[in-house]
């Protein structure tokens, strides 16, 4: 073959390879576990030298899974199979359990049963890497971590890693109904096909478990908190057993939601009173039955006396009475009860954001040892921004667990790119001052502040049967960030974004920097165009899609946006200082001090805590009205900036994912403009002030926005 022809063929091949690696269609199914071949030859050869063979000394279903993950991962990243060998040579990766120090290098007693170590060390003068743990699941976590190091192009030389989760129970909460409709789900229907279970095991269940294990999630509540008693029937228990069997090797426990009235609905009892002996026996028997199907059943998540769900208060009993009844029945099996604190009542004339505290604070210390009270991050309901819930720091004798919402009910649902780690971190890092400065929310929930014996963090899932799992590709980053923070709440939002981007996209510095910028600014952007300066709960009624600050006729007062913004001719905002509802009194004095004066209150919470005049002077020198306009317009401008940033990445991203995000950003822009125009036009009817001349004029009238209807918006009710 002539040299020129040879060179031509080589170049052609190179081009084809390049094109197919950069531009092939990609539907996002593989999440962050892509293991594409490392394209940097220097890094690749370094990694290959470090991992020439691997060997697992132990065997079990979990080890089988770990072995497959490692060998698939290495094959993908290296572009070739790495052999198994138990010889300790240079480049051996040795993986084993229950090894004496120094092999394991840590006292696993101290670090718990899920900890692992990864060490570079000399064995017989040879340079080997070890992954060790005390349990099979620790090994699996170590393997995922090791693969992550390579996926994110970190050095795997001189490793000395000890990793243990800071929170014990790291759970997804699915609001999935038995109909497969997902409440507040925007990624299709439930991945759990109850109809074909238990006979048919969808590959999705396995991939779901794998993805969760890769980020340390160790439990899943597969049914909606708005619970259906049928969940507890034999027919369904068989289905849950099949799922639990799939999840077990991945270290994931299955949990269910318990409908409090199940003894009446299923057991035909006259009451569900938690102090009634027949009721208590009914639950005991039911729970014994569940454990026959699922010996490692995790326990229950319960929503009671909240938004129409039955509960102990129907019988004049307390939340503690209800929780303790279930707790006693699961205790002999090692189960737990997660009892939600999301309660508020229309009949109670108290500011809604105060009610969970009023209800639960007096119950501190009254719960059984295996009960966790599950508290939403803020006192209201997963708004784009809320201060932390005052329950954190107020119940030293009751393990409190965090409930975040991963699904974007109030954050643009399925169409908006919003990276939630900054929101999660803002809450975790907030200082409750419970025992003086440094009493952060994360120290409350990891148990270090009050010596909780049991700890947990839950995230309301954003997963559905869309091919890419989360509807919006960037929803994957929120699932990822939740898991990583539940494992280690000290990780920064930026570090987690960095990992996720490197694992999810080709490893290009411009791409990484640009996507990171997009992600890290995205939460503030959505706050600006939806609910700036502490506004909250002004979205459409029922479906919560889009703005509707004018609504004042919802079924109950505290579902109305006007209840929350209180706009009038004087100003806007909810007065929660001692001059108003005094919700502030539920916080420690140091926190109260930060927020009590409208002139010094951080502006991001201004309208949460204060009703202030339209002419109120803001730090920028603008009036409140002008600042509101500024924030809404800045929010929209930021979406435009995101679009430009994303468009600049076209050469680096496969067409399918590029177009997917590009189209959704177009939708996001139109929704941001909608939010801005609708809110400003409406609030203007109170302020009587003009939208400053430098801004583009709203292109529709207020009446136009008020007339919009969305009868089939996704994710609503049942
Ligand atoms: O915010 C509300 C949601 C409901 C949800 C409820 C809850 C599951 O709009 O859909 O119900 O919170 O957390 O219980």
XYZ file of C-alpha atoms and ligand atoms in Angstrom:
732
model
C 0.000 0.000 0.000
C 1.306 3.428 -0.911
C 2.276 5.571 2.043
C -0.112 8.394 1.120
C -3.000 5.933 0.872
C -2.041 4.463 4.225
C -1.937 7.901 5.847
C -5.289 8.684 4.269
C -6.857 5.542 5.764
C -5.349 6.227 9.171
C -6.689 9.772 9.143
C -10.094 8.593 7.969
C -10.249 6.047 10.771
C -9.219 8.614 13.304
C -11.969 10.944 12.112
C -14.573 8.202 12.265
C -13.482 7.238 15.767
C -13.476 10.818 16.891
C -16.878 11.496 15.421
C -18.419 8.390 16.875
C -16.972 8.994 20.316
C -18.022 12.640 20.414
C -21.215 12.694 18.433
C -22.943 9.333 18.701
C -26.514 9.501 19.852
C -26.812 9.115 23.581
C -30.103 8.756 25.393
C -28.690 9.268 28.890
C -29.780 5.857 30.166
C -26.318 5.055 31.511
C -26.469 7.938 33.987
C -23.077 8.672 35.525
C -21.910 5.073 35.140
C -20.763 5.425 31.555
C -17.187 4.111 31.759
C -16.321 5.431 28.293
C -12.759 4.813 27.222
C -10.258 7.285 28.636
C -9.059 9.367 25.721
C -5.958 10.873 27.354
C -3.113 8.434 26.573
C -0.914 9.589 29.470
C -3.627 9.101 32.076
C -4.720 5.851 30.506
C -1.266 4.326 30.664
C -0.829 5.502 34.244
C -4.081 3.816 35.249
C -3.263 0.663 33.330
C 0.079 0.366 35.095
C -1.635 0.753 38.396
C -4.327 -1.830 37.643
C -2.906 -4.763 35.701
C -5.030 -7.344 37.414
C -7.609 -7.551 40.145
C -8.734 -10.155 42.613
C -11.654 -10.539 44.990
C -10.916 -12.891 47.876
C -14.503 -13.276 48.963
C -17.687 -14.489 47.314
C -21.322 -13.517 47.834
C -24.136 -12.018 45.775
C -22.835 -8.534 46.585
C -19.273 -9.467 45.705
C -20.522 -10.899 42.402
C -22.099 -7.548 41.673
C -18.939 -5.694 42.729
C -16.793 -7.935 40.546
C -18.961 -7.369 37.511
C -18.962 -3.628 38.103
C -15.205 -3.512 38.391
C -14.492 -5.679 35.396
C -17.074 -3.876 33.219
C -15.835 -0.519 34.427
C -12.182 -1.297 33.766
C -12.981 -2.781 30.386
C -14.850 0.367 29.416
C -12.334 2.840 30.758
C -9.267 0.965 29.491
C -10.765 -0.324 26.280
C -9.577 -3.816 27.180
C -10.279 -6.587 29.625
C -8.255 -6.581 32.839
C -7.524 -10.127 34.023
C -8.225 -11.598 37.440
C -5.187 -12.787 39.373
C -4.468 -13.295 43.051
C -0.721 -12.842 42.696
C 0.590 -9.727 44.420
C 2.486 -8.142 41.557
C 3.130 -4.549 40.675
C -0.259 -3.315 39.539
C -2.382 -5.817 41.455
C -5.691 -4.593 42.814
C -6.605 -6.783 45.767
C -10.047 -6.626 47.264
C -10.927 -8.332 50.511
C -12.937 -8.257 53.677
C -12.167 -8.571 57.355
C -8.477 -8.052 57.064
C -6.383 -7.273 60.091
C -4.619 -3.977 60.352
C -2.464 -2.896 58.490
C -4.261 -4.294 55.453
C -7.437 -2.479 56.290
C -5.727 0.383 58.126
C -8.824 1.393 60.037
C -10.868 0.245 62.897
C -14.095 -0.588 61.182
C -15.781 -0.735 64.553
C -15.487 3.024 64.669
C -16.496 3.625 61.096
C -19.491 1.325 60.822
C -20.342 -1.528 58.539
C -20.457 0.393 55.286
C -16.976 1.920 55.482
C -14.173 1.057 53.091
C -10.526 1.877 52.575
C -8.477 2.161 49.427
C -4.741 2.039 49.934
C -1.663 1.922 47.803
C 0.877 -0.255 49.582
C 3.840 -2.540 49.219
C 3.187 -6.255 49.531
C 6.345 -8.368 49.226
C 8.031 -5.322 47.734
C 5.338 -5.022 45.066
C 3.243 -1.946 44.474
C -0.380 -3.010 44.971
C -3.691 -1.302 45.561
C -6.118 -2.658 48.115
C -9.801 -2.097 48.607
C -11.003 -3.372 51.941
C -14.057 -3.305 54.136
C -15.704 -5.298 56.828
C -18.784 -6.138 54.849
C -19.609 -7.037 51.278
C -21.473 -3.815 50.812
C -18.440 -1.867 52.050
C -16.492 -3.607 49.293
C -19.079 -2.622 46.690
C -18.919 1.016 47.818
C -15.129 0.869 47.643
C -15.260 -0.465 44.096
C -17.624 2.297 43.009
C -15.360 4.851 44.618
C -12.287 3.461 42.900
C -14.031 3.579 39.530
C -15.155 7.118 40.276
C -11.556 8.171 40.832
C -10.741 7.056 37.315
C -13.923 8.393 35.757
C -13.070 11.775 37.212
C -9.411 11.415 36.182
C -7.939 11.605 39.660
C -4.651 10.036 40.553
C -4.819 6.450 41.737
C -1.229 6.452 42.925
C -0.446 6.797 46.621
C -4.005 6.335 47.727
C -4.875 6.430 51.417
C -8.640 6.711 51.493
C -10.935 5.971 54.400
C -14.568 6.576 53.670
C -17.615 6.030 55.836
C -21.088 7.492 55.507
C -21.979 10.307 57.875
C -25.674 9.356 57.816
C -26.932 5.810 58.429
C -30.185 5.685 56.487
C -29.874 7.244 53.029
C -33.172 6.815 51.293
C -35.105 7.674 48.216
C -38.798 8.310 48.757
C -40.881 7.458 45.727
C -44.258 9.103 45.541
C -45.305 6.314 43.166
C -48.883 5.143 43.201
C -50.038 1.607 42.509
C -51.480 2.969 39.235
C -47.862 3.890 38.311
C -48.800 7.547 38.365
C -46.031 9.408 40.144
C -47.211 12.237 42.341
C -45.047 15.256 41.473
C -43.240 13.107 38.938
C -42.128 14.638 35.653
C -40.178 11.772 34.109
C -42.943 9.491 32.897
C -44.703 6.886 34.981
C -43.273 4.790 37.797
C -40.368 2.523 36.930
C -42.074 -0.055 39.150
C -44.471 -2.034 37.050
C -46.732 -3.434 39.746
C -48.826 -5.246 37.204
C -46.034 -7.434 35.838
C -44.306 -7.942 39.184
C -43.400 -10.325 40.731
C -42.985 -12.503 37.649
C -41.208 -10.029 35.432
C -37.968 -8.446 36.575
C -37.300 -5.430 34.419
C -33.602 -4.702 33.818
C -34.455 -1.224 35.080
C -34.807 -2.521 38.635
C -31.264 -3.811 38.532
C -29.881 -0.673 36.924
C -31.786 1.419 39.447
C -30.250 -0.480 42.346
C -26.810 -0.217 40.802
C -27.105 3.526 40.290
C -28.259 4.018 43.855
C -25.495 1.876 45.293
C -22.921 3.797 43.274
C -23.776 6.941 45.249
C -24.332 5.215 48.568
C -28.127 5.197 48.746
C -29.058 2.242 50.953
C -32.836 2.331 51.159
C -35.881 3.059 49.100
C -39.502 3.661 49.955
C -41.166 2.453 46.793
C -44.715 3.683 47.458
C -46.347 7.067 47.881
C -46.739 8.657 51.314
C -50.304 9.351 50.272
C -50.698 5.677 50.878
C -52.981 2.974 49.616
C -53.842 0.194 52.066
C -53.559 -2.383 49.268
C -49.796 -2.046 49.592
C -50.082 -4.291 52.628
C -51.996 -7.117 50.954
C -50.400 -10.457 50.182
C -50.649 -9.822 46.466
C -48.535 -6.688 46.728
C -46.152 -8.079 49.319
C -45.168 -10.687 46.759
C -44.308 -7.902 44.356
C -42.277 -6.020 46.952
C -40.450 -9.199 47.845
C -39.361 -9.575 44.219
C -38.004 -6.022 44.256
C -36.310 -6.475 47.622
C -34.566 -9.570 46.263
C -33.216 -7.525 43.352
C -32.093 -4.669 45.613
C -30.461 -6.778 48.338
C -27.083 -7.445 46.685
C -26.756 -3.693 46.186
C -27.176 -3.000 49.880
C -30.573 -1.406 49.383
C -33.368 -2.083 51.834
C -36.974 -1.815 50.812
C -39.420 0.256 52.867
C -43.140 0.825 52.470
C -45.640 3.507 53.321
C -48.268 2.532 55.871
C -51.801 3.810 55.577
C -52.879 4.444 59.108
C -56.422 3.267 58.516
C -55.293 -0.074 57.041
C -56.659 -2.067 60.016
C -60.112 -0.794 59.091
C -59.713 -0.985 55.318
C -58.009 -4.385 55.180
C -58.598 -5.894 58.595
C -62.251 -4.867 58.817
C -61.664 -3.584 62.334
C -63.896 -0.864 63.704
C -61.048 1.453 64.560
C -57.427 2.233 63.817
C -56.854 3.713 67.269
C -53.163 3.097 68.021
C -53.891 2.329 71.666
C -56.502 -0.298 70.875
C -55.239 -3.839 71.460
C -56.897 -5.382 68.421
C -55.380 -2.669 66.251
C -51.948 -3.179 67.745
C -52.223 -6.922 67.207
C -53.363 -6.422 63.648
C -50.249 -4.412 62.885
C -47.997 -6.912 64.660
C -49.362 -9.758 62.602
C -49.199 -7.771 59.409
C -45.630 -6.809 60.102
C -44.651 -10.376 60.948
C -46.135 -11.366 57.619
C -44.115 -8.706 55.781
C -40.913 -9.991 57.351
C -41.699 -13.474 56.141
C -41.568 -12.131 52.620
C -38.738 -9.677 53.180
C -36.505 -10.673 56.107
C -34.537 -7.434 55.909
C -37.558 -5.179 55.365
C -36.489 -1.660 56.390
C -39.711 -0.402 57.936
C -42.311 2.279 57.312
C -42.577 5.853 56.197
C -45.803 7.437 57.415
C -47.730 10.552 56.502
C -50.476 10.880 59.065
C -53.020 13.576 59.814
C -51.716 15.601 56.945
C -53.508 16.701 53.794
C -56.371 14.284 54.357
C -54.334 11.233 55.374
C -55.749 9.408 58.399
C -53.721 9.282 61.578
C -53.708 8.884 65.345
C -55.331 12.273 65.881
C -58.531 10.860 64.398
C -58.726 8.997 67.720
C -57.509 11.778 69.956
C -54.025 10.278 70.083
C -50.697 11.937 69.356
C -48.241 11.428 66.549
C -45.999 9.688 69.085
C -48.759 7.200 69.930
C -49.130 6.377 66.241
C -45.434 6.115 65.509
C -44.714 4.061 68.611
C -47.352 1.486 67.790
C -45.666 0.727 64.468
C -42.204 1.069 65.973
C -42.900 -1.573 68.585
C -44.113 -3.978 65.948
C -41.082 -3.584 63.655
C -38.514 -3.386 66.462
C -38.066 -7.143 67.012
C -37.197 -7.420 63.307
C -34.749 -4.505 63.343
C -37.079 -2.181 61.431
C -37.509 1.563 61.778
C -40.377 4.021 61.449
C -39.944 7.334 59.685
C -42.791 9.551 60.815
C -43.259 12.703 58.786
C -43.561 16.089 60.434
C -45.252 17.619 57.386
C -48.480 18.530 59.123
C -50.606 21.623 59.011
C -54.260 22.207 59.454
C -56.614 24.552 57.796
C -58.705 24.847 60.897
C -55.762 25.994 62.984
C -55.577 29.765 62.745
C -51.796 29.636 63.162
C -49.325 30.651 60.445
C -48.876 27.415 58.489
C -45.081 27.508 58.748
C -45.350 27.341 62.554
C -47.562 24.292 62.764
C -45.112 21.394 62.407
C -43.038 22.805 65.238
C -46.070 23.470 67.418
C -47.212 19.905 66.889
C -43.943 18.039 67.259
C -41.785 20.031 69.671
C -43.922 19.019 72.676
C -43.449 15.366 71.659
C -39.667 15.508 71.970
C -38.449 12.436 73.837
C -41.775 10.640 73.533
C -40.888 8.433 70.576
C -39.580 4.872 70.641
C -35.877 4.338 69.955
C -36.431 3.143 66.386
C -38.478 6.158 65.291
C -37.084 8.997 63.215
C -39.137 12.121 62.684
C -38.725 13.102 59.053
C -38.688 16.872 58.584
C -38.795 18.753 55.295
C -35.836 21.066 54.836
C -37.925 24.201 55.277
C -40.981 24.955 57.403
C -43.303 25.277 54.394
C -42.902 22.985 51.435
C -39.812 22.623 49.221
C -39.914 26.185 47.912
C -37.078 27.502 45.712
C -35.803 29.115 48.895
C -36.905 28.754 52.492
C -35.039 29.189 55.752
C -34.315 25.882 57.486
C -37.125 24.284 59.476
C -37.021 25.417 63.118
C -37.567 21.799 64.172
C -33.892 21.208 63.407
C -32.245 22.111 66.651
C -35.437 21.898 68.680
C -35.771 18.165 69.364
C -32.605 16.974 71.067
C -34.205 13.771 72.303
C -35.736 12.681 69.019
C -33.715 11.626 65.997
C -34.713 13.979 63.197
C -34.065 13.059 59.611
C -33.933 15.389 56.644
C -36.411 15.254 53.801
C -35.263 16.968 50.631
C -37.274 17.006 47.445
C -35.230 15.900 44.471
C -38.160 16.026 42.088
C -38.668 19.624 41.007
C -42.259 20.236 42.074
C -41.518 23.886 42.811
C -38.354 24.219 40.766
C -39.601 24.256 37.202
C -40.743 20.610 37.223
C -39.544 18.670 34.172
C -38.430 21.517 31.978
C -36.069 23.641 34.054
C -32.379 23.081 34.550
C -31.853 23.535 38.277
C -28.939 21.948 40.095
C -30.156 21.457 43.648
C -26.929 20.824 45.559
C -26.586 24.549 46.447
C -30.085 24.426 47.962
C -29.309 21.244 49.901
C -26.029 22.692 51.128
C -27.589 25.988 52.162
C -29.850 24.070 54.520
C -27.276 21.548 55.752
C -24.796 24.307 56.537
C -27.345 26.593 58.220
C -26.628 27.231 61.884
C -29.419 26.441 64.321
C -27.373 27.791 67.294
C -29.004 25.054 69.341
C -25.879 24.615 71.433
C -24.201 27.870 70.408
C -22.468 28.702 67.114
C -21.638 25.749 64.884
C -24.804 23.787 65.692
C -25.466 23.289 62.009
C -28.400 21.397 60.565
C -26.041 18.749 59.216
C -24.769 18.111 62.729
C -28.341 17.748 63.904
C -29.166 15.125 61.325
C -25.878 13.216 61.434
C -26.500 12.806 65.141
C -23.294 14.394 66.393
C -25.037 17.335 68.040
C -27.424 15.434 70.270
C -26.016 11.914 70.085
C -28.885 10.536 68.066
C -28.490 6.795 67.938
C -30.103 6.607 64.543
C -29.759 9.006 61.602
C -31.268 9.497 58.180
C -31.735 11.594 55.097
C -34.452 11.140 52.485
C -34.877 12.567 49.008
C -38.199 12.563 47.171
C -37.287 10.804 43.962
C -37.301 12.411 40.524
C -37.148 9.050 38.754
C -39.608 7.772 36.190
C -39.635 5.477 33.217
C -38.352 8.100 30.766
C -35.396 6.623 28.978
C -32.992 8.985 30.752
C -34.658 8.277 34.146
C -35.212 11.869 35.241
C -36.921 13.581 32.294
C -34.481 16.473 32.198
C -30.939 15.205 31.747
C -29.776 17.520 34.512
C -32.265 15.929 36.892
C -29.682 13.145 37.043
C -27.282 15.526 38.762
C -29.834 16.060 41.538
C -30.279 12.353 42.187
C -26.499 12.089 42.184
C -25.977 15.089 44.479
C -28.538 13.812 46.968
C -26.761 10.480 47.291
C -23.317 11.986 47.581
C -24.437 14.471 50.243
C -26.226 11.788 52.228
C -22.906 9.935 52.296
C -20.838 13.025 53.011
C -22.602 16.298 53.736
C -19.272 18.115 53.805
C -18.798 17.762 50.059
C -19.282 21.059 48.270
C -21.894 21.646 45.591
C -19.057 22.497 43.250
C -17.088 19.302 43.950
C -20.185 17.187 43.371
C -20.971 19.013 40.126
C -17.408 18.439 39.031
C -17.708 14.697 39.625
C -21.059 14.385 37.916
C -19.984 16.354 34.846
C -16.796 14.340 34.420
C -18.701 11.106 34.787
C -21.499 12.167 32.452
C -19.787 14.012 29.618
C -16.591 13.789 27.569
C -13.661 14.955 29.610
C -12.975 18.352 28.138
C -11.850 21.296 30.323
C -13.983 23.904 28.531
C -17.014 21.681 28.720
C -16.478 20.948 32.403
C -15.975 24.603 33.308
C -18.979 25.771 31.302
C -21.418 23.155 32.569
C -20.259 23.778 36.101
C -20.975 27.478 35.738
C -24.418 26.691 34.400
C -25.164 24.294 37.235
C -23.839 26.382 40.091
C -25.767 29.498 39.101
C -28.967 27.685 38.148
C -30.617 27.603 41.574
C -30.212 31.329 42.163
C -31.519 31.892 38.657
C -34.747 30.023 39.321
C -35.197 31.829 42.635
C -34.848 35.137 40.785
C -37.451 34.484 38.139
C -39.899 32.654 40.422
C -39.736 33.817 44.019
C -37.004 36.402 44.660
C -36.325 38.157 47.960
C -38.081 35.572 50.119
C -41.376 35.251 48.217
C -42.903 31.789 48.387
C -45.826 29.606 47.373
C -47.098 31.792 44.550
C -47.336 29.045 41.929
C -50.391 27.640 40.155
C -52.921 25.885 42.347
C -52.945 22.100 42.422
C -50.415 21.329 39.699
C -48.025 23.999 40.970
C -47.003 24.725 37.386
C -46.193 28.338 36.603
C -47.072 31.534 38.442
C -50.475 32.341 39.932
C -49.857 34.846 42.747
C -53.416 36.142 42.318
C -55.174 32.941 43.410
C -57.372 33.485 46.462
C -60.083 30.868 46.100
C -58.299 27.577 46.795
C -59.990 24.926 48.944
C -58.251 26.173 52.047
C -56.789 29.528 53.030
C -53.231 28.266 53.354
C -53.215 26.885 49.816
C -53.737 30.388 48.426
C -50.773 32.379 47.147
C -52.329 35.584 48.531
C -51.997 34.050 52.013
C -48.238 34.003 51.522
C -47.279 37.216 49.734
C -49.852 39.520 51.353
C -49.312 42.234 48.763
C -51.251 45.440 49.392
C -50.916 49.092 48.574
C -48.332 49.537 51.331
C -46.034 46.702 50.388
C -45.504 42.963 50.255
C -44.340 40.010 52.367
C -45.395 37.911 55.361
C -44.595 39.493 58.729
C -43.214 36.682 60.845
C -41.425 38.740 63.480
C -43.028 39.531 66.847
C -44.983 42.191 64.984
C -46.667 39.476 62.958
C -47.144 35.709 63.278
C -43.942 35.474 65.306
C -42.803 32.333 63.522
C -39.361 33.667 64.318
C -39.783 32.754 67.976
C -39.394 29.105 66.998
C -35.708 29.714 66.245
C -32.797 30.203 68.636
C -32.264 33.818 69.801
C -29.161 34.172 67.603
C -31.193 33.228 64.541
C -34.004 35.542 65.553
C -31.522 38.366 65.788
C -30.416 37.803 62.187
C -33.916 38.059 60.811
C -36.035 40.194 63.143
C -35.263 43.627 61.717
C -36.339 44.258 58.140
C -33.412 46.636 57.707
C -30.813 44.010 58.555
C -32.564 40.769 57.559
C -30.656 39.076 54.704
C -32.535 40.150 51.600
C -32.924 36.608 50.328
C -35.327 36.057 53.252
C -36.767 39.572 53.466
C -40.316 38.861 52.286
C -40.384 35.532 54.114
C -40.022 37.318 57.423
C -41.320 40.815 56.748
C -44.078 42.802 55.179
C -42.201 45.805 53.844
C -43.079 48.941 51.985
C -42.702 49.158 48.216
C -40.342 52.056 48.933
C -38.190 50.082 51.392
C -34.522 50.882 50.694
C -32.541 47.835 49.616
C -28.770 47.367 49.942
C -28.380 48.171 46.252
C -29.937 51.588 46.839
C -33.017 50.599 44.853
C -36.510 50.610 46.282
C -38.063 47.230 47.017
C -40.268 47.507 43.937
C -37.306 48.284 41.697
C -35.314 45.474 43.301
C -38.145 43.058 42.659
C -38.161 44.102 39.002
C -34.383 43.834 38.912
C -34.432 40.290 40.338
C -37.123 39.014 37.987
C -35.352 40.502 34.964
C -31.962 39.228 36.138
C -33.470 35.737 36.422
C -34.597 35.783 32.818
C -31.259 37.203 31.657
C -29.476 34.375 33.446
C -31.498 31.815 31.515
C -30.415 33.534 28.309
C -26.818 33.322 29.506
C -27.283 29.603 30.238
C -28.524 29.125 26.697
C -25.469 30.817 25.248
C -23.160 28.794 27.445
C -24.863 25.569 26.481
C -24.828 26.419 22.771
C -21.063 26.944 22.944
C -20.733 23.267 23.884
C -22.201 21.876 20.683
C -18.868 20.560 19.357
C -18.230 18.562 22.516
C -21.528 16.825 23.227
C -23.420 14.137 21.368
C -26.258 15.495 19.278
C -29.041 13.783 21.216
C -28.198 15.115 24.635
C -27.146 18.487 23.223
C -30.499 18.999 21.508
C -32.432 17.663 24.477
C -30.982 20.269 26.834
C -31.062 22.986 24.185
C -34.789 22.540 23.604
C -35.529 22.419 27.313
C -33.561 25.623 27.848
C -35.792 27.252 25.234
C -38.814 26.097 27.199
C -37.213 27.283 30.414
C -36.690 30.731 28.932
C -40.318 31.049 27.931
C -41.401 29.871 31.385
C -39.022 32.295 33.092
C -40.450 35.161 31.039
C -43.940 33.982 31.923
C -43.115 33.960 35.639
C -41.508 37.386 35.467
C -44.260 39.067 33.502
C -47.154 37.493 35.356
C -45.727 38.255 38.798
C -44.620 41.795 38.069
C -47.850 42.746 36.313
C -49.825 41.374 39.226
C -47.710 42.937 41.991
C -47.788 46.195 40.043
C -51.529 46.390 40.668
C -50.580 46.922 44.332
C -47.385 48.932 44.052
C -48.812 51.250 41.407
C -45.271 51.763 40.164
C -43.889 51.397 36.657
C -41.549 48.647 35.548
C -38.347 50.685 35.043
C -37.943 51.867 31.473
C -34.672 50.033 30.781
C -36.423 46.644 30.857
C -38.267 45.004 27.971
C -42.020 45.360 28.321
C -44.171 42.336 29.204
C -45.611 41.030 25.956
C -49.004 40.059 27.397
C -51.497 41.566 29.781
C -52.119 40.361 33.301
C -55.545 39.134 32.190
C -53.862 36.937 29.596
C -51.700 35.235 32.236
C -54.598 34.888 34.621
C -56.628 33.102 31.984
C -54.034 30.383 31.312
C -55.188 26.875 32.281
C -53.318 23.580 32.424
C -55.869 20.861 33.067
C -53.454 18.038 32.295
C -50.271 19.314 33.897
C -48.268 16.292 35.054
C -47.661 15.085 38.563
C -50.880 16.163 40.245
C -52.807 14.235 42.919
C -53.740 10.656 42.205
O -46.107 19.729 48.716
C -46.975 18.745 48.901
C -47.173 18.115 47.569
C -47.998 16.866 47.710
C -47.257 15.942 48.669
C -47.094 16.657 50.009
C -46.311 15.823 51.011
C -47.203 13.570 48.679
O -47.792 19.048 46.716
O -48.125 16.291 46.439
O -47.936 14.741 48.838
O -46.388 17.837 49.795
O -45.117 16.042 51.121
O -46.891 14.996 51.664
